[in-house]
Amino acid sequence: MRLQDKVCVITGAGGGMGRKAAERFAREGGRIAILERNESAGVQAEAVIRSQGGEAKFFACDASSEDSVQAAVAGAYQHFGRIDVLYNNAGIMPEADHSVLDTSVETWDMVMAVNVRSIFLMSKYVVPHMLEQSAGSIINIASFVALMGCSVPQDAYTASKGAVISLTKSLAIQFRPRGVRSNAICPGPIETPLMTEWLLKDEAAKQVRLSRQPSGRFGRPEDIVNCALYLASDESDWTNGAVIVVDGGITSNYF
Ligand SMILES: NC(=O)c1ccc[n+]([C@@H]2O[C@H](COP(=O)([O-])OP(=O)(O)OC[C@H]3O[C@@H](n4cnc5c(N)ncnc54)[C@H](O)[C@@H]3O)[C@@H](O)[C@H]2O)c1
């Protein structure tokens, strides 16, 4: 098993890709701390993993709130006794986020808080444990939209994911000499609730997006989880500061 006994803290592990990662990591021998703000989703994720013979515990957490992160990380550390993997997955893409011309300050701040401040806070409270162990792997979920412009803008989301990449590189350089590596994944469009709830609701919009995709399909959560599994495992010991694009080829598509 590729994650035997590794304690993996995953934010947003109650739904979408985070949930799939939690289940897969548990099947690979990981001990999973589910940090999730949606209580029923977190409870359900924990129950499913346990019913499959895996080890998991849910900690209620709004990853954008310092008090909440501090309490959840303390709870996870107390329960498991160490933290090997920090998987910063939680993120939002609200419909109200559009162009700078018509996005409110409230929407901008909310997106930045959930997508960027969460990684700052999770790192602030988890990295000290990893440094004590002289080992750890941080996986930050950015997005392909951080790498290219889009004529249907989501400016707060795009900027937030650019910040995720920059922060990843800074963490990678600071902490790898003390055993902690940091990498980012840029997923292309993946069929999760985040996408299907509005971007793919309309069949015409869906077809336009698919026409740009050389792989002929949207991504599946498993496509990203496979990459994250590599980054969580010791196989990626010499991978640090990398920005790994897993997008079916869409960012290579000029026309
Ligand atoms: N789906 C895509 O096409 C796509 C593409 C590129 C990047 N991403 C990124 O991948 C990550 C996961 O996306 P997804 O599609 O699985 O999303 P999703 O909306 O399907 O699931 C996100 C999960 O995170 C939880 N969550 C949201 N805010 C939280 C917070 N403040 N604290 C704790 N938990 C919180 C939600 O309750 C939910 O369970 C996000 O960072 C997203 O930006 C998604």
PDB file of C-alpha atoms and ligand atoms in Angstrom:
ATOM      1  CA  MET A   1       0.000   0.000   0.000  1.00  0.00           C
ATOM      2  CA  ARG A   2       1.388   3.364  -1.038  1.00  0.00           C
ATOM      3  CA  LEU A   3       0.362   5.374   2.061  1.00  0.00           C
ATOM      4  CA  GLN A   4       0.697   2.772   4.795  1.00  0.00           C
ATOM      5  CA  ASP A   5       0.067   4.483   8.174  1.00  0.00           C
ATOM      6  CA  LYS A   6       0.510   7.988   6.774  1.00  0.00           C
ATOM      7  CA  VAL A   7      -1.726  10.520   8.506  1.00  0.00           C
ATOM      8  CA  CYS A   8      -3.378  12.598   5.797  1.00  0.00           C
ATOM      9  CA  VAL A   9      -5.252  15.802   6.617  1.00  0.00           C
ATOM     10  CA  ILE A  10      -7.597  16.677   3.750  1.00  0.00           C
ATOM     11  CA  THR A  11      -9.661  19.878   3.641  1.00  0.00           C
ATOM     12  CA  GLY A  12     -13.027  19.732   1.899  1.00  0.00           C
ATOM     13  CA  ALA A  13     -12.928  15.942   2.189  1.00  0.00           C
ATOM     14  CA  GLY A  14     -16.691  15.645   2.493  1.00  0.00           C
ATOM     15  CA  GLY A  15     -17.457  16.199  -1.199  1.00  0.00           C
ATOM     16  CA  GLY A  16     -16.134  16.337  -4.755  1.00  0.00           C
ATOM     17  CA  MET A  17     -12.481  15.506  -5.317  1.00  0.00           C
ATOM     18  CA  GLY A  18     -11.589  15.753  -1.634  1.00  0.00           C
ATOM     19  CA  ARG A  19     -14.015  12.968  -0.804  1.00  0.00           C
ATOM     20  CA  LYS A  20     -12.635  10.740  -3.559  1.00  0.00           C
ATOM     21  CA  ALA A  21      -9.113  11.454  -2.328  1.00  0.00           C
ATOM     22  CA  ALA A  22     -10.053  10.567   1.249  1.00  0.00           C
ATOM     23  CA  GLU A  23     -11.543   7.243   0.174  1.00  0.00           C
ATOM     24  CA  ARG A  24      -8.622   6.343  -2.113  1.00  0.00           C
ATOM     25  CA  PHE A  25      -5.948   7.400   0.377  1.00  0.00           C
ATOM     26  CA  ALA A  26      -7.655   5.239   3.020  1.00  0.00           C
ATOM     27  CA  ARG A  27      -7.612   2.245   0.649  1.00  0.00           C
ATOM     28  CA  GLU A  28      -3.869   2.840   0.274  1.00  0.00           C
ATOM     29  CA  GLY A  29      -3.378   2.530   4.042  1.00  0.00           C
ATOM     30  CA  GLY A  30      -3.642   6.222   4.934  1.00  0.00           C
ATOM     31  CA  ARG A  31      -5.204   7.364   8.205  1.00  0.00           C
ATOM     32  CA  ILE A  32      -7.528  10.179   7.184  1.00  0.00           C
ATOM     33  CA  ALA A  33      -8.452  13.390   8.990  1.00  0.00           C
ATOM     34  CA  ILE A  34     -11.515  14.727   7.183  1.00  0.00           C
ATOM     35  CA  LEU A  35     -11.641  18.518   7.609  1.00  0.00           C
ATOM     36  CA  GLU A  36     -14.946  19.737   6.226  1.00  0.00           C
ATOM     37  CA  ARG A  37     -17.332  22.600   6.905  1.00  0.00           C
ATOM     38  CA  ASN A  38     -20.411  20.669   5.802  1.00  0.00           C
ATOM     39  CA  GLU A  39     -21.056  18.552   8.857  1.00  0.00           C
ATOM     40  CA  SER A  40     -23.327  15.926   7.311  1.00  0.00           C
ATOM     41  CA  ALA A  41     -20.920  15.438   4.381  1.00  0.00           C
ATOM     42  CA  GLY A  42     -18.003  15.014   6.787  1.00  0.00           C
ATOM     43  CA  VAL A  43     -19.864  12.530   8.961  1.00  0.00           C
ATOM     44  CA  GLN A  44     -20.903  10.568   5.888  1.00  0.00           C
ATOM     45  CA  ALA A  45     -17.367  10.471   4.457  1.00  0.00           C
ATOM     46  CA  GLU A  46     -16.047   9.146   7.752  1.00  0.00           C
ATOM     47  CA  ALA A  47     -18.745   6.447   7.889  1.00  0.00           C
ATOM     48  CA  VAL A  48     -18.127   5.297   4.313  1.00  0.00           C
ATOM     49  CA  ILE A  49     -14.371   4.976   4.815  1.00  0.00           C
ATOM     50  CA  ARG A  50     -14.843   3.067   8.046  1.00  0.00           C
ATOM     51  CA  SER A  51     -17.408   0.753   6.433  1.00  0.00           C
ATOM     52  CA  GLN A  52     -14.768  -0.088   3.827  1.00  0.00           C
ATOM     53  CA  GLY A  53     -12.302  -1.029   6.569  1.00  0.00           C
ATOM     54  CA  GLY A  54     -10.338   2.223   6.434  1.00  0.00           C
ATOM     55  CA  GLU A  55      -9.385   4.638   9.198  1.00  0.00           C
ATOM     56  CA  ALA A  56     -10.897   8.129   9.216  1.00  0.00           C
ATOM     57  CA  LYS A  57     -12.087  10.785  11.597  1.00  0.00           C
ATOM     58  CA  PHE A  58     -14.155  13.860  10.828  1.00  0.00           C
ATOM     59  CA  PHE A  59     -13.238  17.250  12.292  1.00  0.00           C
ATOM     60  CA  ALA A  60     -15.675  20.109  11.642  1.00  0.00           C
ATOM     61  CA  CYS A  61     -13.652  22.897  10.049  1.00  0.00           C
ATOM     62  CA  ASP A  62     -14.146  26.064   8.093  1.00  0.00           C
ATOM     63  CA  ALA A  63     -10.707  26.215   6.495  1.00  0.00           C
ATOM     64  CA  SER A  64     -10.972  29.985   6.039  1.00  0.00           C
ATOM     65  CA  SER A  65     -11.323  30.665   9.783  1.00  0.00           C
ATOM     66  CA  GLU A  66      -8.258  30.746  12.031  1.00  0.00           C
ATOM     67  CA  ASP A  67     -10.028  29.552  15.185  1.00  0.00           C
ATOM     68  CA  SER A  68     -11.655  26.711  13.310  1.00  0.00           C
ATOM     69  CA  VAL A  69      -8.417  25.593  11.621  1.00  0.00           C
ATOM     70  CA  GLN A  70      -6.453  25.806  14.849  1.00  0.00           C
ATOM     71  CA  ALA A  71      -9.006  23.632  16.682  1.00  0.00           C
ATOM     72  CA  ALA A  72      -9.353  21.074  13.868  1.00  0.00           C
ATOM     73  CA  VAL A  73      -5.595  20.670  13.384  1.00  0.00           C
ATOM     74  CA  ALA A  74      -5.092  20.336  17.144  1.00  0.00           C
ATOM     75  CA  GLY A  75      -7.848  17.704  17.230  1.00  0.00           C
ATOM     76  CA  ALA A  76      -6.341  15.761  14.326  1.00  0.00           C
ATOM     77  CA  TYR A  77      -2.846  15.869  15.823  1.00  0.00           C
ATOM     78  CA  GLN A  78      -4.122  14.790  19.217  1.00  0.00           C
ATOM     79  CA  HIS A  79      -6.057  11.915  17.666  1.00  0.00           C
ATOM     80  CA  PHE A  80      -3.430  10.607  15.247  1.00  0.00           C
ATOM     81  CA  GLY A  81      -0.175  11.717  16.922  1.00  0.00           C
ATOM     82  CA  ARG A  82       1.443  13.007  13.729  1.00  0.00           C
ATOM     83  CA  ILE A  83       0.611  14.586  10.349  1.00  0.00           C
ATOM     84  CA  ASP A  84       2.365  13.312   7.217  1.00  0.00           C
ATOM     85  CA  VAL A  85       0.290  14.792   4.415  1.00  0.00           C
ATOM     86  CA  LEU A  86      -1.545  18.100   4.200  1.00  0.00           C
ATOM     87  CA  TYR A  87      -3.891  18.104   1.231  1.00  0.00           C
ATOM     88  CA  ASN A  88      -5.274  21.623   0.769  1.00  0.00           C
ATOM     89  CA  ASN A  89      -8.239  20.806  -1.427  1.00  0.00           C
ATOM     90  CA  ALA A  90     -11.109  23.010  -0.172  1.00  0.00           C
ATOM     91  CA  GLY A  91     -12.063  25.719  -2.619  1.00  0.00           C
ATOM     92  CA  ILE A  92     -15.069  27.618  -3.939  1.00  0.00           C
ATOM     93  CA  MET A  93     -16.069  29.129  -7.271  1.00  0.00           C
ATOM     94  CA  PRO A  94     -19.216  31.212  -6.655  1.00  0.00           C
ATOM     95  CA  GLU A  95     -21.443  32.233  -9.535  1.00  0.00           C
ATOM     96  CA  ALA A  96     -21.186  35.878  -8.386  1.00  0.00           C
ATOM     97  CA  ASP A  97     -17.473  35.874  -9.255  1.00  0.00           C
ATOM     98  CA  HIS A  98     -17.197  37.302 -12.739  1.00  0.00           C
ATOM     99  CA  SER A  99     -15.202  40.203 -14.238  1.00  0.00           C
ATOM    100  CA  VAL A 100     -13.475  42.819 -12.074  1.00  0.00           C
ATOM    101  CA  LEU A 101     -16.086  45.177 -13.535  1.00  0.00           C
ATOM    102  CA  ASP A 102     -19.014  43.490 -11.844  1.00  0.00           C
ATOM    103  CA  THR A 103     -17.645  41.429  -8.961  1.00  0.00           C
ATOM    104  CA  SER A 104     -18.342  42.762  -5.484  1.00  0.00           C
ATOM    105  CA  VAL A 105     -15.651  43.230  -2.848  1.00  0.00           C
ATOM    106  CA  GLU A 106     -17.551  40.741  -0.665  1.00  0.00           C
ATOM    107  CA  THR A 107     -17.330  38.041  -3.339  1.00  0.00           C
ATOM    108  CA  TRP A 108     -13.644  38.789  -3.983  1.00  0.00           C
ATOM    109  CA  ASP A 109     -12.838  38.559  -0.261  1.00  0.00           C
ATOM    110  CA  MET A 110     -14.851  35.380   0.228  1.00  0.00           C
ATOM    111  CA  VAL A 111     -13.066  33.606  -2.643  1.00  0.00           C
ATOM    112  CA  MET A 112      -9.665  34.717  -1.393  1.00  0.00           C
ATOM    113  CA  ALA A 113     -10.518  33.618   2.141  1.00  0.00           C
ATOM    114  CA  VAL A 114     -11.579  30.102   1.192  1.00  0.00           C
ATOM    115  CA  ASN A 115      -9.091  29.467  -1.619  1.00  0.00           C
ATOM    116  CA  VAL A 116      -5.941  31.194  -0.314  1.00  0.00           C
ATOM    117  CA  ARG A 117      -6.260  32.128   3.354  1.00  0.00           C
ATOM    118  CA  SER A 118      -7.195  28.481   4.055  1.00  0.00           C
ATOM    119  CA  ILE A 119      -3.830  27.305   2.723  1.00  0.00           C
ATOM    120  CA  PHE A 120      -2.027  29.958   4.750  1.00  0.00           C
ATOM    121  CA  LEU A 121      -3.869  28.882   7.902  1.00  0.00           C
ATOM    122  CA  MET A 122      -3.576  25.142   7.364  1.00  0.00           C
ATOM    123  CA  SER A 123       0.143  25.516   6.682  1.00  0.00           C
ATOM    124  CA  LYS A 124       0.589  27.782   9.701  1.00  0.00           C
ATOM    125  CA  TYR A 125      -0.794  25.122  12.037  1.00  0.00           C
ATOM    126  CA  VAL A 126       0.347  21.896  10.321  1.00  0.00           C
ATOM    127  CA  VAL A 127       3.889  22.747   9.187  1.00  0.00           C
ATOM    128  CA  PRO A 128       5.283  22.998  12.750  1.00  0.00           C
ATOM    129  CA  HIS A 129       4.297  19.348  13.320  1.00  0.00           C
ATOM    130  CA  MET A 130       5.893  18.328  10.029  1.00  0.00           C
ATOM    131  CA  LEU A 131       9.091  20.192  10.904  1.00  0.00           C
ATOM    132  CA  GLU A 132       9.242  18.369  14.235  1.00  0.00           C
ATOM    133  CA  GLN A 133       9.052  15.106  12.271  1.00  0.00           C
ATOM    134  CA  SER A 134      11.492  16.408   9.613  1.00  0.00           C
ATOM    135  CA  ALA A 135       9.042  15.006   7.057  1.00  0.00           C
ATOM    136  CA  GLY A 136       5.834  15.921   5.320  1.00  0.00           C
ATOM    137  CA  SER A 137       4.130  16.494   2.001  1.00  0.00           C
ATOM    138  CA  ILE A 138       1.897  19.467   1.240  1.00  0.00           C
ATOM    139  CA  ILE A 139      -0.410  19.210  -1.762  1.00  0.00           C
ATOM    140  CA  ASN A 140      -2.164  22.398  -2.843  1.00  0.00           C
ATOM    141  CA  ILE A 141      -4.985  22.389  -5.349  1.00  0.00           C
ATOM    142  CA  ALA A 142      -4.696  25.290  -7.789  1.00  0.00           C
ATOM    143  CA  SER A 143      -6.402  25.239 -11.205  1.00  0.00           C
ATOM    144  CA  PHE A 144      -5.666  25.370 -14.919  1.00  0.00           C
ATOM    145  CA  VAL A 145      -7.336  28.811 -14.924  1.00  0.00           C
ATOM    146  CA  ALA A 146      -4.295  30.177 -13.074  1.00  0.00           C
ATOM    147  CA  LEU A 147      -2.265  29.504 -16.227  1.00  0.00           C
ATOM    148  CA  MET A 148      -4.390  31.074 -18.961  1.00  0.00           C
ATOM    149  CA  GLY A 149      -7.013  33.727 -19.507  1.00  0.00           C
ATOM    150  CA  CYS A 150     -10.657  32.970 -20.157  1.00  0.00           C
ATOM    151  CA  SER A 151     -13.200  35.009 -22.086  1.00  0.00           C
ATOM    152  CA  VAL A 152     -15.798  34.015 -19.494  1.00  0.00           C
ATOM    153  CA  PRO A 153     -13.953  35.522 -16.520  1.00  0.00           C
ATOM    154  CA  GLN A 154     -13.933  34.457 -12.890  1.00  0.00           C
ATOM    155  CA  ASP A 155     -11.378  36.989 -11.805  1.00  0.00           C
ATOM    156  CA  ALA A 156     -11.335  36.341  -8.068  1.00  0.00           C
ATOM    157  CA  TYR A 157     -11.104  32.577  -8.573  1.00  0.00           C
ATOM    158  CA  THR A 158      -8.365  32.927 -11.198  1.00  0.00           C
ATOM    159  CA  ALA A 159      -6.323  35.282  -9.013  1.00  0.00           C
ATOM    160  CA  SER A 160      -6.797  33.051  -5.983  1.00  0.00           C
ATOM    161  CA  LYS A 161      -5.421  30.041  -7.817  1.00  0.00           C
ATOM    162  CA  GLY A 162      -2.436  32.068  -9.035  1.00  0.00           C
ATOM    163  CA  ALA A 163      -1.729  32.858  -5.395  1.00  0.00           C
ATOM    164  CA  VAL A 164      -1.926  29.161  -4.550  1.00  0.00           C
ATOM    165  CA  ILE A 165       0.865  28.443  -7.048  1.00  0.00           C
ATOM    166  CA  SER A 166       3.067  31.241  -5.693  1.00  0.00           C
ATOM    167  CA  LEU A 167       2.544  30.209  -2.085  1.00  0.00           C
ATOM    168  CA  THR A 168       3.341  26.589  -2.978  1.00  0.00           C
ATOM    169  CA  LYS A 169       6.722  27.600  -4.391  1.00  0.00           C
ATOM    170  CA  SER A 170       7.538  29.720  -1.369  1.00  0.00           C
ATOM    171  CA  LEU A 171       6.687  26.845   1.014  1.00  0.00           C
ATOM    172  CA  ALA A 172       8.698  24.451  -1.161  1.00  0.00           C
ATOM    173  CA  ILE A 173      11.860  26.525  -0.896  1.00  0.00           C
ATOM    174  CA  GLN A 174      11.487  27.365   2.796  1.00  0.00           C
ATOM    175  CA  PHE A 175      10.758  23.933   4.167  1.00  0.00           C
ATOM    176  CA  ARG A 176      12.267  21.258   1.880  1.00  0.00           C
ATOM    177  CA  PRO A 177      15.685  21.629   3.533  1.00  0.00           C
ATOM    178  CA  ARG A 178      13.917  20.527   6.739  1.00  0.00           C
ATOM    179  CA  GLY A 179      12.112  17.593   5.110  1.00  0.00           C
ATOM    180  CA  VAL A 180       8.788  19.096   4.048  1.00  0.00           C
ATOM    181  CA  ARG A 181       7.993  19.234   0.345  1.00  0.00           C
ATOM    182  CA  SER A 182       5.186  21.276  -1.291  1.00  0.00           C
ATOM    183  CA  ASN A 183       3.626  20.872  -4.684  1.00  0.00           C
ATOM    184  CA  ALA A 184       0.572  22.152  -6.533  1.00  0.00           C
ATOM    185  CA  ILE A 185      -1.814  20.408  -8.899  1.00  0.00           C
ATOM    186  CA  CYS A 186      -3.643  22.379 -11.579  1.00  0.00           C
ATOM    187  CA  PRO A 187      -6.718  20.356 -12.488  1.00  0.00           C
ATOM    188  CA  GLY A 188      -8.558  21.015 -15.722  1.00  0.00           C
ATOM    189  CA  PRO A 189     -12.378  20.998 -15.650  1.00  0.00           C
ATOM    190  CA  ILE A 190     -13.498  18.031 -13.557  1.00  0.00           C
ATOM    191  CA  GLU A 191     -17.057  16.777 -13.194  1.00  0.00           C
ATOM    192  CA  THR A 192     -17.731  17.503  -9.521  1.00  0.00           C
ATOM    193  CA  PRO A 193     -20.590  19.415  -7.851  1.00  0.00           C
ATOM    194  CA  LEU A 194     -18.469  22.594  -8.087  1.00  0.00           C
ATOM    195  CA  MET A 195     -18.613  22.339 -11.908  1.00  0.00           C
ATOM    196  CA  THR A 196     -21.942  20.661 -12.512  1.00  0.00           C
ATOM    197  CA  GLU A 197     -23.961  22.927 -10.217  1.00  0.00           C
ATOM    198  CA  TRP A 198     -23.662  25.822 -12.622  1.00  0.00           C
ATOM    199  CA  LEU A 199     -20.951  25.756 -15.304  1.00  0.00           C
ATOM    200  CA  LEU A 200     -22.194  22.536 -16.874  1.00  0.00           C
ATOM    201  CA  LYS A 201     -25.907  23.015 -16.164  1.00  0.00           C
ATOM    202  CA  ASP A 202     -26.567  24.281 -19.651  1.00  0.00           C
ATOM    203  CA  GLU A 203     -25.988  21.718 -22.446  1.00  0.00           C
ATOM    204  CA  ALA A 204     -24.780  24.337 -24.959  1.00  0.00           C
ATOM    205  CA  ALA A 205     -22.216  25.725 -22.493  1.00  0.00           C
ATOM    206  CA  LYS A 206     -21.109  22.192 -21.746  1.00  0.00           C
ATOM    207  CA  GLN A 207     -20.535  21.459 -25.443  1.00  0.00           C
ATOM    208  CA  VAL A 208     -18.521  24.688 -25.931  1.00  0.00           C
ATOM    209  CA  ARG A 209     -16.267  23.712 -23.046  1.00  0.00           C
ATOM    210  CA  LEU A 210     -15.914  20.161 -24.334  1.00  0.00           C
ATOM    211  CA  SER A 211     -14.973  21.372 -27.820  1.00  0.00           C
ATOM    212  CA  ARG A 212     -11.779  22.859 -26.348  1.00  0.00           C
ATOM    213  CA  GLN A 213     -10.829  19.606 -24.668  1.00  0.00           C
ATOM    214  CA  PRO A 214      -8.496  17.401 -26.759  1.00  0.00           C
ATOM    215  CA  SER A 215      -9.259  14.403 -24.542  1.00  0.00           C
ATOM    216  CA  GLY A 216     -12.922  14.581 -25.548  1.00  0.00           C
ATOM    217  CA  ARG A 217     -14.205  14.381 -21.985  1.00  0.00           C
ATOM    218  CA  PHE A 218     -14.189  16.297 -18.746  1.00  0.00           C
ATOM    219  CA  GLY A 219     -11.885  15.088 -16.026  1.00  0.00           C
ATOM    220  CA  ARG A 220     -12.965  12.655 -13.361  1.00  0.00           C
ATOM    221  CA  PRO A 221     -12.036  13.176  -9.705  1.00  0.00           C
ATOM    222  CA  GLU A 222      -9.895  10.034  -9.954  1.00  0.00           C
ATOM    223  CA  ASP A 223      -7.691  11.750 -12.578  1.00  0.00           C
ATOM    224  CA  ILE A 224      -6.616  14.280  -9.954  1.00  0.00           C
ATOM    225  CA  VAL A 225      -6.553  11.850  -7.049  1.00  0.00           C
ATOM    226  CA  ASN A 226      -4.042   9.645  -8.918  1.00  0.00           C
ATOM    227  CA  CYS A 227      -1.656  12.586  -9.110  1.00  0.00           C
ATOM    228  CA  ALA A 228      -2.276  13.552  -5.482  1.00  0.00           C
ATOM    229  CA  LEU A 229      -1.575   9.975  -4.416  1.00  0.00           C
ATOM    230  CA  TYR A 230       1.861  10.178  -6.011  1.00  0.00           C
ATOM    231  CA  LEU A 231       2.530  13.474  -4.220  1.00  0.00           C
ATOM    232  CA  ALA A 232       1.349  12.067  -0.882  1.00  0.00           C
ATOM    233  CA  SER A 233       3.500   8.944  -1.169  1.00  0.00           C
ATOM    234  CA  ASP A 234       7.249   8.632  -0.720  1.00  0.00           C
ATOM    235  CA  GLU A 235       7.519   8.123  -4.502  1.00  0.00           C
ATOM    236  CA  SER A 236       7.526  11.910  -4.859  1.00  0.00           C
ATOM    237  CA  ASP A 237      10.413  12.496  -2.441  1.00  0.00           C
ATOM    238  CA  TRP A 238      12.352  14.510  -5.046  1.00  0.00           C
ATOM    239  CA  THR A 239       9.317  16.368  -6.422  1.00  0.00           C
ATOM    240  CA  ASN A 240       9.212  19.790  -4.788  1.00  0.00           C
ATOM    241  CA  GLY A 241       7.862  23.157  -5.894  1.00  0.00           C
ATOM    242  CA  ALA A 242       6.260  21.494  -8.909  1.00  0.00           C
ATOM    243  CA  VAL A 243       3.092  22.744 -10.551  1.00  0.00           C
ATOM    244  CA  ILE A 244       1.599  19.654 -12.133  1.00  0.00           C
ATOM    245  CA  VAL A 245      -1.041  20.248 -14.786  1.00  0.00           C
ATOM    246  CA  VAL A 246      -3.609  17.446 -15.033  1.00  0.00           C
ATOM    247  CA  ASP A 247      -6.089  18.759 -17.554  1.00  0.00           C
ATOM    248  CA  GLY A 248      -6.486  16.386 -20.497  1.00  0.00           C
ATOM    249  CA  GLY A 249      -4.379  18.822 -22.532  1.00  0.00           C
ATOM    250  CA  ILE A 250      -6.715  21.809 -22.478  1.00  0.00           C
ATOM    251  CA  THR A 251      -4.018  24.354 -21.535  1.00  0.00           C
ATOM    252  CA  SER A 252      -1.945  23.234 -24.542  1.00  0.00           C
ATOM    253  CA  ASN A 253      -4.802  24.012 -26.912  1.00  0.00           C
ATOM    254  CA  TYR A 254      -4.208  27.186 -28.899  1.00  0.00           C
ATOM    255  CA  PHE A 255      -7.310  26.678 -31.031  1.00  0.00           C
TER     256      PHE A 255
HETATM  257  N1  LIG B   1     -14.062  20.831 -10.355  1.00  0.00           N
HETATM  258  C1  LIG B   1     -13.211  21.439 -11.146  1.00  0.00           C
HETATM  259  O1  LIG B   1     -13.390  21.485 -12.370  1.00  0.00           O
HETATM  260  C2  LIG B   1     -11.953  22.045 -10.608  1.00  0.00           C
HETATM  261  C3  LIG B   1     -10.963  22.450 -11.510  1.00  0.00           C
HETATM  262  C4  LIG B   1      -9.799  23.015 -11.015  1.00  0.00           C
HETATM  263  C5  LIG B   1      -9.612  23.142  -9.648  1.00  0.00           C
HETATM  264  N2  LIG B   1     -10.594  22.744  -8.794  1.00  0.00           N
HETATM  265  C6  LIG B   1     -10.334  22.889  -7.362  1.00  0.00           C
HETATM  266  O2  LIG B   1     -10.368  21.615  -6.756  1.00  0.00           O
HETATM  267  C7  LIG B   1     -10.784  21.742  -5.392  1.00  0.00           C
HETATM  268  C8  LIG B   1     -11.945  20.798  -5.116  1.00  0.00           C
HETATM  269  O3  LIG B   1     -12.992  21.146  -6.003  1.00  0.00           O
HETATM  270  P1  LIG B   1     -14.295  20.253  -6.186  1.00  0.00           P
HETATM  271  O4  LIG B   1     -14.680  20.419  -7.597  1.00  0.00           O
HETATM  272  O5  LIG B   1     -14.093  18.907  -5.633  1.00  0.00           O
HETATM  273  O6  LIG B   1     -15.313  21.105  -5.259  1.00  0.00           O
HETATM  274  P2  LIG B   1     -16.704  20.690  -4.598  1.00  0.00           P
HETATM  275  O7  LIG B   1     -17.474  21.953  -4.421  1.00  0.00           O
HETATM  276  O8  LIG B   1     -17.315  19.586  -5.362  1.00  0.00           O
HETATM  277  O9  LIG B   1     -16.249  20.149  -3.157  1.00  0.00           O
HETATM  278  C9  LIG B   1     -15.566  21.007  -2.283  1.00  0.00           C
HETATM  279  C10 LIG B   1     -15.674  20.508  -0.856  1.00  0.00           C
HETATM  280  O10 LIG B   1     -15.005  21.471  -0.019  1.00  0.00           O
HETATM  281  C11 LIG B   1     -15.861  21.853   1.051  1.00  0.00           C
HETATM  282  N3  LIG B   1     -15.544  23.213   1.450  1.00  0.00           N
HETATM  283  C12 LIG B   1     -15.804  24.357   0.768  1.00  0.00           C
HETATM  284  N4  LIG B   1     -15.386  25.416   1.470  1.00  0.00           N
HETATM  285  C13 LIG B   1     -14.845  24.944   2.615  1.00  0.00           C
HETATM  286  C14 LIG B   1     -14.242  25.554   3.743  1.00  0.00           C
HETATM  287  N5  LIG B   1     -14.164  26.886   3.865  1.00  0.00           N
HETATM  288  N6  LIG B   1     -13.778  24.770   4.732  1.00  0.00           N
HETATM  289  C15 LIG B   1     -13.873  23.419   4.646  1.00  0.00           C
HETATM  290  N7  LIG B   1     -14.453  22.794   3.619  1.00  0.00           N
HETATM  291  C16 LIG B   1     -14.920  23.539   2.605  1.00  0.00           C
HETATM  292  C17 LIG B   1     -17.274  21.709   0.490  1.00  0.00           C
HETATM  293  O11 LIG B   1     -18.222  21.597   1.517  1.00  0.00           O
HETATM  294  C18 LIG B   1     -17.121  20.447  -0.350  1.00  0.00           C
HETATM  295  O12 LIG B   1     -17.293  19.287   0.427  1.00  0.00           O
HETATM  296  C19 LIG B   1     -11.123  23.222  -5.192  1.00  0.00           C
HETATM  297  O13 LIG B   1     -10.000  23.883  -4.629  1.00  0.00           O
HETATM  298  C20 LIG B   1     -11.363  23.704  -6.610  1.00  0.00           C
HETATM  299  O14 LIG B   1     -11.138  25.080  -6.744  1.00  0.00           O
HETATM  300  C21 LIG B   1     -11.752  22.196  -9.238  1.00  0.00           C
END
